[in-house]
Short mmCIF file of C-alpha atoms and ligand atoms in Angstrom, two decimals:
data_model
loop_
_atom_site.label_atom_id
_atom_site.label_comp_id
_atom_site.label_asym_id
_atom_site.label_seq_id
_atom_site.Cartn_x
_atom_site.Cartn_y
_atom_site.Cartn_z
CA MET A 902 141.98 176.46 -5.49
CA LEU A 903 140.06 179.46 -6.70
CA LEU A 904 136.97 179.21 -8.88
CA SER A 905 135.97 182.25 -10.94
CA VAL A 906 132.40 182.58 -12.10
CA ILE A 907 132.14 184.80 -15.16
CA ILE A 908 128.73 186.41 -15.61
CA PRO A 909 128.05 188.79 -18.52
CA CYS A 910 125.16 191.14 -17.76
CA TYR A 911 123.26 193.45 -20.04
CA ASN A 912 120.17 195.10 -18.58
CA GLU A 913 119.62 192.32 -16.08
CA GLU A 914 118.29 194.33 -13.11
CA LEU A 915 115.40 191.92 -12.68
CA VAL A 916 117.50 188.81 -12.30
CA ILE A 917 120.87 189.81 -10.96
CA LEU A 918 120.10 189.57 -7.23
CA GLU A 919 118.51 186.16 -7.60
CA THR A 920 121.45 184.99 -9.69
CA TYR A 921 123.84 186.17 -7.01
CA LYS A 922 121.87 184.32 -4.34
CA ARG A 923 121.65 181.06 -6.26
CA LEU A 924 125.32 181.19 -7.20
CA THR A 925 126.37 181.89 -3.62
CA GLU A 926 124.35 178.91 -2.39
CA VAL A 927 126.07 176.70 -4.93
CA MET A 928 129.53 178.04 -4.13
CA GLN A 929 129.01 177.27 -0.46
CA LYS A 930 128.51 173.64 -1.35
CA THR A 931 131.98 173.44 -2.88
CA ASP A 932 135.20 173.39 -0.91
CA MET A 933 136.73 175.99 -3.19
CA ASP A 934 137.38 179.68 -2.80
CA TYR A 935 135.41 181.62 -5.31
CA GLU A 936 135.02 184.99 -6.99
CA PHE A 937 132.16 186.29 -9.09
CA VAL A 938 133.28 188.34 -12.05
CA PHE A 939 130.26 190.30 -13.23
CA ILE A 940 130.74 192.13 -16.50
CA ASN A 941 128.36 195.01 -16.87
CA ASP A 942 128.09 195.30 -20.63
CA GLY A 943 126.86 198.88 -20.84
CA SER A 944 123.52 198.27 -19.16
CA ARG A 945 121.16 201.21 -19.17
CA ASP A 946 119.11 200.04 -16.21
CA GLN A 947 119.94 199.50 -12.54
CA THR A 948 122.26 196.54 -13.14
CA PHE A 949 125.42 198.42 -12.20
CA PRO A 950 124.11 200.08 -9.03
CA ILE A 951 122.77 196.72 -7.84
CA LEU A 952 126.09 195.01 -8.56
CA PHE A 953 127.99 197.83 -6.90
CA GLN A 954 125.92 197.48 -3.76
CA LEU A 955 126.65 193.75 -3.72
CA SER A 956 130.36 194.37 -4.19
CA GLN A 957 130.42 196.59 -1.11
CA GLU A 958 128.83 193.87 1.01
CA ASP A 959 130.67 190.90 -0.43
CA ASN A 960 134.32 190.99 -1.45
CA SER A 961 133.96 188.04 -3.75
CA VAL A 962 131.76 190.14 -6.04
CA LYS A 963 133.99 191.78 -8.64
CA ILE A 964 132.80 194.00 -11.43
CA ILE A 965 134.15 194.93 -14.80
CA ASN A 966 132.20 197.92 -16.00
CA PHE A 967 132.29 198.53 -19.75
CA SER A 968 132.17 202.00 -21.22
CA ARG A 969 129.26 200.91 -23.45
CA ASN A 970 127.56 197.79 -24.78
CA PHE A 971 130.16 195.70 -26.58
CA GLY A 972 128.20 192.47 -26.81
CA HIS A 973 128.04 189.14 -25.05
CA GLN A 974 131.19 187.61 -26.55
CA CYS A 975 133.30 190.66 -25.67
CA ALA A 976 131.92 190.58 -22.13
CA VAL A 977 132.86 186.93 -21.71
CA THR A 978 136.30 187.66 -23.20
CA ALA A 979 136.85 190.42 -20.65
CA GLY A 980 135.81 188.02 -17.89
CA ILE A 981 138.28 185.36 -18.99
CA ASN A 982 141.04 187.93 -19.47
CA ASN A 983 140.57 189.34 -15.98
CA CYS A 984 139.67 186.40 -13.78
CA ASN A 985 142.13 184.98 -11.26
CA GLY A 986 140.76 181.47 -10.88
CA ASP A 987 142.48 178.15 -11.32
CA LEU A 988 139.14 177.19 -12.79
CA ALA A 989 136.49 179.38 -14.34
CA VAL A 990 132.84 178.91 -15.20
CA ILE A 991 131.10 180.98 -17.86
CA ILE A 992 127.40 181.32 -17.11
CA ASP A 993 124.51 183.51 -18.29
CA ALA A 994 123.03 185.98 -15.85
CA ASP A 995 119.43 184.97 -16.51
CA LEU A 996 119.50 181.59 -14.73
CA GLN A 997 118.78 179.71 -17.95
CA ASP A 998 121.91 177.76 -17.14
CA PRO A 999 121.09 176.46 -13.64
CA PRO A 1000 123.96 177.30 -11.24
CA GLU A 1001 123.56 173.87 -9.60
CA VAL A 1002 124.98 172.28 -12.77
CA ILE A 1003 128.34 173.83 -11.83
CA LEU A 1004 128.62 171.18 -9.11
CA ASP A 1005 128.25 168.41 -11.70
CA MET A 1006 130.81 170.11 -13.91
CA LEU A 1007 133.28 170.33 -11.04
CA GLU A 1008 132.78 166.68 -10.27
CA ILE A 1009 133.41 165.63 -13.86
CA GLN A 1010 136.43 167.90 -14.02
CA ARG A 1011 137.90 166.34 -10.89
CA LYS A 1012 137.15 162.75 -11.68
CA GLU A 1013 138.35 162.86 -15.23
CA ASN A 1014 140.95 165.58 -14.84
CA ALA A 1015 139.37 167.42 -17.77
CA ASN A 1016 140.47 170.81 -19.04
CA VAL A 1017 137.00 171.74 -20.26
CA VAL A 1018 133.57 170.56 -19.18
CA TYR A 1019 130.99 172.00 -21.55
CA GLY A 1020 127.26 172.07 -20.94
CA VAL A 1021 125.13 170.26 -23.49
CA ARG A 1022 121.46 171.18 -23.61
CA LYS A 1023 119.33 168.09 -23.38
CA LYS A 1024 116.21 170.15 -23.36
CA ARG A 1025 115.44 173.82 -23.69
CA GLU A 1026 112.45 175.22 -21.90
CA GLY A 1027 110.55 178.36 -22.66
CA GLU A 1028 112.21 179.27 -25.95
CA SER A 1029 110.42 180.08 -29.16
CA TRP A 1030 110.23 177.29 -31.74
CA PHE A 1031 112.03 179.67 -34.07
CA LYS A 1032 115.04 179.85 -31.78
CA LEU A 1033 115.01 176.10 -31.16
CA VAL A 1034 114.91 175.24 -34.86
CA THR A 1035 117.44 177.83 -36.01
CA ALA A 1036 119.84 176.95 -33.18
CA LYS A 1037 119.57 173.24 -33.89
CA TYR A 1038 120.32 173.60 -37.58
CA PHE A 1039 122.90 176.31 -37.11
CA TYR A 1040 125.15 174.15 -34.95
CA ARG A 1041 124.82 171.21 -37.33
CA THR A 1042 125.48 173.25 -40.45
CA LEU A 1043 128.46 174.95 -38.89
CA ASN A 1044 129.87 171.52 -38.10
CA LYS A 1045 129.52 170.47 -41.71
CA LEU A 1046 131.18 173.61 -43.02
CA SER A 1047 133.97 173.89 -40.52
CA ASP A 1048 137.26 172.04 -40.49
CA VAL A 1049 137.08 171.78 -36.70
CA LYS A 1050 134.32 169.64 -35.22
CA PHE A 1051 132.27 171.23 -32.48
CA PRO A 1052 129.96 169.55 -29.99
CA VAL A 1053 126.38 170.45 -30.96
CA ASP A 1054 123.73 172.06 -28.72
CA THR A 1055 126.42 173.67 -26.66
CA GLY A 1056 126.59 177.29 -25.59
CA ASP A 1057 129.21 179.15 -23.65
CA PHE A 1058 128.10 177.63 -20.33
CA ARG A 1059 131.20 175.65 -19.40
CA LEU A 1060 134.00 175.07 -16.94
CA ILE A 1061 137.54 175.76 -18.10
CA ASP A 1062 140.84 175.36 -16.31
CA ARG A 1063 143.92 177.59 -16.11
CA THR A 1064 145.55 175.95 -19.13
CA ILE A 1065 142.59 176.93 -21.28
CA ILE A 1066 142.35 180.40 -19.72
CA ASP A 1067 146.01 181.06 -20.47
CA GLU A 1068 145.69 179.78 -24.03
CA PHE A 1069 142.59 181.89 -24.50
CA ASN A 1070 144.44 184.98 -23.31
CA ARG A 1071 146.93 184.47 -26.11
CA LEU A 1072 144.23 184.81 -28.77
CA HIS A 1073 143.99 188.28 -30.16
CA GLU A 1074 141.48 187.83 -32.95
CA LYS A 1075 138.60 190.28 -32.96
CA ASN A 1076 135.11 188.86 -33.68
CA LYS A 1077 135.46 185.92 -31.32
CA TYR A 1078 133.21 182.89 -31.40
CA ILE A 1079 134.20 181.69 -27.96
CA ARG A 1080 132.58 178.25 -27.83
CA GLY A 1081 134.26 177.44 -31.14
CA LEU A 1082 137.65 178.72 -30.07
CA ILE A 1083 137.63 176.66 -26.91
CA SER A 1084 136.72 173.48 -28.83
CA TRP A 1085 139.44 174.30 -31.31
CA MET A 1086 142.07 174.33 -28.56
CA GLY A 1087 141.85 170.62 -27.96
CA TYR A 1088 143.02 169.18 -24.60
CA LYS A 1089 140.60 167.04 -22.67
CA GLN A 1090 137.04 168.27 -23.16
CA LEU A 1091 134.02 166.45 -21.73
CA PRO A 1092 130.28 167.06 -21.92
CA CYS A 1093 127.92 167.64 -19.02
CA TYR A 1094 124.25 167.20 -19.92
CA TYR A 1095 121.69 169.52 -18.42
CA GLU A 1096 118.26 171.00 -19.00
CA ARG A 1097 118.24 174.61 -20.03
CA LYS A 1098 115.57 176.49 -18.12
CA GLU A 1099 113.37 179.41 -18.89
CA ARG A 1100 114.74 182.89 -18.36
CA PHE A 1101 114.14 183.88 -14.73
CA ALA A 1102 112.82 187.35 -15.60
CA GLY A 1103 113.18 190.02 -18.23
CA GLU A 1104 113.51 189.29 -21.89
CA THR A 1105 116.21 188.00 -24.20
CA LYS A 1106 119.08 190.36 -24.95
CA TYR A 1107 119.69 188.46 -28.17
CA PRO A 1108 117.19 189.76 -30.70
CA LEU A 1109 117.23 188.30 -34.22
CA LYS A 1110 119.74 190.86 -35.45
CA LYS A 1111 122.31 189.94 -32.79
CA MET A 1112 121.62 186.26 -33.34
CA LEU A 1113 122.36 186.61 -37.05
CA LYS A 1114 125.52 188.56 -36.38
CA PHE A 1115 126.63 185.91 -33.92
CA ALA A 1116 125.91 183.10 -36.37
CA THR A 1117 127.83 184.91 -39.11
CA THR A 1118 130.78 185.40 -36.77
CA GLY A 1119 130.82 181.69 -36.01
CA LEU A 1120 130.59 180.73 -39.63
CA LEU A 1121 133.16 183.18 -40.93
CA SER A 1122 135.75 182.52 -38.28
CA PHE A 1123 135.62 178.76 -38.65
CA SER A 1124 134.94 178.14 -42.31
CA LYS A 1125 136.26 179.36 -45.61
CA LYS A 1126 133.67 177.33 -47.49
CA PRO A 1127 131.30 180.26 -48.18
CA LEU A 1128 134.10 181.69 -50.33
CA LYS A 1129 133.91 178.56 -52.42
CA VAL A 1130 130.29 179.32 -53.25
CA SER A 1131 131.68 181.92 -55.64
CA ILE A 1132 133.87 179.39 -57.37
CA TRP A 1133 131.05 176.90 -57.79
CA ALA A 1134 128.49 179.50 -58.83
CA GLY A 1135 130.98 181.01 -61.26
CA GLY A 1136 131.83 177.62 -62.72
CA ALA A 1137 128.18 176.67 -63.04
CA SER A 1138 127.26 179.91 -64.79
CA VAL A 1139 130.09 179.55 -67.28
CA LEU A 1140 128.86 176.04 -68.04
CA ILE A 1141 125.25 177.15 -68.41
CA GLY A 1142 126.37 180.03 -70.63
CA LEU A 1143 128.31 177.68 -72.90
CA ILE A 1144 125.42 175.25 -73.22
CA TYR A 1145 123.04 178.10 -73.95
CA ALA A 1146 125.36 179.50 -76.64
CA LEU A 1147 125.55 176.08 -78.23
CA VAL A 1148 121.76 175.71 -78.25
CA ILE A 1149 121.36 179.10 -79.92
CA LEU A 1150 123.97 178.27 -82.50
CA ILE A 1151 122.27 175.00 -83.41
CA LEU A 1152 118.83 176.65 -83.49
CA LYS A 1153 120.13 179.36 -85.80
CA ILE A 1154 121.39 176.76 -88.24
CA VAL A 1155 118.51 174.30 -88.24
CA HIS A 1156 115.60 176.68 -87.70
CA PRO A 1157 116.54 180.26 -88.63
CA ALA A 1158 112.89 181.33 -89.05
CA SER A 1159 111.83 180.49 -85.52
CA PHE A 1160 114.60 182.59 -84.18
CA VAL A 1161 113.11 185.72 -82.70
CA VAL A 1162 115.21 187.82 -80.37
CA GLY A 1163 114.67 186.65 -76.80
CA TRP A 1164 114.23 189.77 -74.76
CA THR A 1165 112.83 187.83 -71.79
CA SER A 1166 115.68 185.41 -71.62
CA ILE A 1167 118.24 188.18 -71.79
CA ILE A 1168 116.65 190.05 -68.97
CA PHE A 1169 116.38 186.86 -67.00
CA ILE A 1170 120.04 186.10 -67.49
CA VAL A 1171 121.14 189.61 -66.63
CA ILE A 1172 119.17 189.58 -63.40
CA PHE A 1173 120.23 186.07 -62.45
CA PHE A 1174 123.93 186.57 -62.96
CA GLY A 1175 123.79 190.04 -61.52
CA GLY A 1176 122.40 188.40 -58.41
CA VAL A 1177 125.05 185.71 -58.35
CA GLN A 1178 127.74 188.36 -58.62
CA LEU A 1179 126.33 190.54 -55.88
CA LEU A 1180 125.97 187.56 -53.62
CA THR A 1181 129.53 186.42 -54.07
CA ILE A 1182 130.89 189.94 -53.73
CA GLY A 1183 128.87 190.17 -50.53
CA ILE A 1184 130.49 187.03 -49.17
CA LEU A 1185 133.93 188.35 -50.09
CA GLY A 1186 133.00 191.60 -48.41
CA GLU A 1187 132.19 189.86 -45.13
CA TYR A 1188 135.62 188.30 -44.99
CA ILE A 1189 137.30 191.54 -46.00
CA GLY A 1190 135.30 193.30 -43.31
CA ASN A 1191 136.77 190.90 -40.77
CA LEU A 1192 140.27 191.53 -42.11
CA PHE A 1193 139.54 195.23 -41.77
CA ASP A 1194 138.64 194.75 -38.11
CA GLU A 1195 141.85 192.84 -37.53
CA ALA A 1196 143.92 195.44 -39.34
CA LYS A 1197 142.53 198.29 -37.26
CA ASP A 1198 143.46 196.28 -34.20
CA ARG A 1199 141.16 198.13 -31.86
CA PRO A 1200 140.68 196.64 -28.41
CA GLU A 1201 137.65 194.39 -28.20
CA TYR A 1202 136.23 196.26 -25.25
CA ILE A 1203 136.89 199.29 -23.08
CA ILE A 1204 136.73 199.00 -19.32
CA LYS A 1205 135.50 202.12 -17.58
CA GLU A 1206 136.20 200.82 -14.10
CA LYS A 1207 136.93 197.69 -12.14
CA VAL A 1208 135.53 197.00 -8.70
CA ASN A 1209 137.25 194.65 -6.23
CA LEU A 1210 139.55 193.42 -8.98
N1 UDP B 1025 124.47 189.75 -22.76
C1 UDP B 1025 125.52 190.67 -22.73
N2 UDP B 1025 125.61 191.61 -23.72
C2 UDP B 1025 124.73 191.65 -24.76
C3 UDP B 1025 123.69 190.69 -24.81
C4 UDP B 1025 123.59 189.75 -23.79
O1 UDP B 1025 126.32 190.66 -21.81
O2 UDP B 1025 124.87 192.53 -25.61
C5 UDP B 1025 124.36 188.75 -21.68
C6 UDP B 1025 123.01 188.67 -21.01
O3 UDP B 1025 122.90 189.59 -19.95
C7 UDP B 1025 122.96 187.24 -20.54
C8 UDP B 1025 123.77 186.51 -21.60
O4 UDP B 1025 124.54 187.47 -22.27
O5 UDP B 1025 123.59 187.06 -19.30
C9 UDP B 1025 122.88 185.77 -22.58
O6 UDP B 1025 121.91 186.65 -23.11
P1 UDP B 1025 120.37 186.25 -23.22
O7 UDP B 1025 119.98 185.41 -22.05
O8 UDP B 1025 119.59 187.50 -23.43
O9 UDP B 1025 120.39 185.39 -24.54
P2 UDP B 1025 119.49 184.10 -24.85
O10 UDP B 1025 119.64 183.19 -23.67
O11 UDP B 1025 118.12 184.59 -25.03
O12 UDP B 1025 120.10 183.55 -26.10
MG1 MG B 1026 119.23 183.67 -21.81
#
């Protein structure tokens, strides 16, 4: 049995050696063969040279080197597409997901013969309250909006087996929301509770902008409900318009004198409905943008070189 550990890395020079050490210690406690698949996602620091050095000393260190930064989800996709394991673990490079939890995941997988063991964060240390709150509500809202139900407080840290890997390799959609796709596949999926730690060193590679993009990807690829906003908003504005017309009509009949032209209300209405229209066109645009990405059918990532693979 071979276990692949998939580790996306973007400017992680400060943590990568420690991560390698901790992971190796954990792997030696299992009776499995293992490989580390590091994906260097266009780092601009010393991440690649450090990884390369490791790969020369240790054959189990394999590297996929991207031609530029394609993003976390693309890096994980490349890892899954290229790993050889019967089982694979997806883990962050920054040691926020403690490598020791892999042992618990393996145990659950064996005992219960599960296809997926996903990490559920009982507690998150050292994250801003903003991230905690937005993450908490994001996962719950997504669940409400989506037709598929996802486990909440769950990231990409998980163990998957060959069945899942092979199914995943059949998916060719572009903007992937990996944790959602894996839940969507079904099979036997079990939780493994753990405490998410503080980042070992360096700072987050997920600034607000990337977080928002990621959240939008999740929402758009698993829910068509935002499109319905347009229908509801449209319906509501037609209704309001009709009522307003009726009121004016009645006022004109019963109280013609009081009827002065309402400049304010017209402006208000123009701005309000202009806004509603822009908003709904924007939502449409997001979906069309995704269709556009699919139609172009570009590869999700470009690999400059592979080491030991
Ligand atoms: N990452 C990546 N490409 C990116 C951004 C992040 O490969 O464009 C990797 C990063 O190196 C880390 C993982 O994705 O291993 C999670 O990123 P990070 O820890 O910065 O996110 P956070 O935990 O703060 O949400
Ligand atoms: Mg992190």
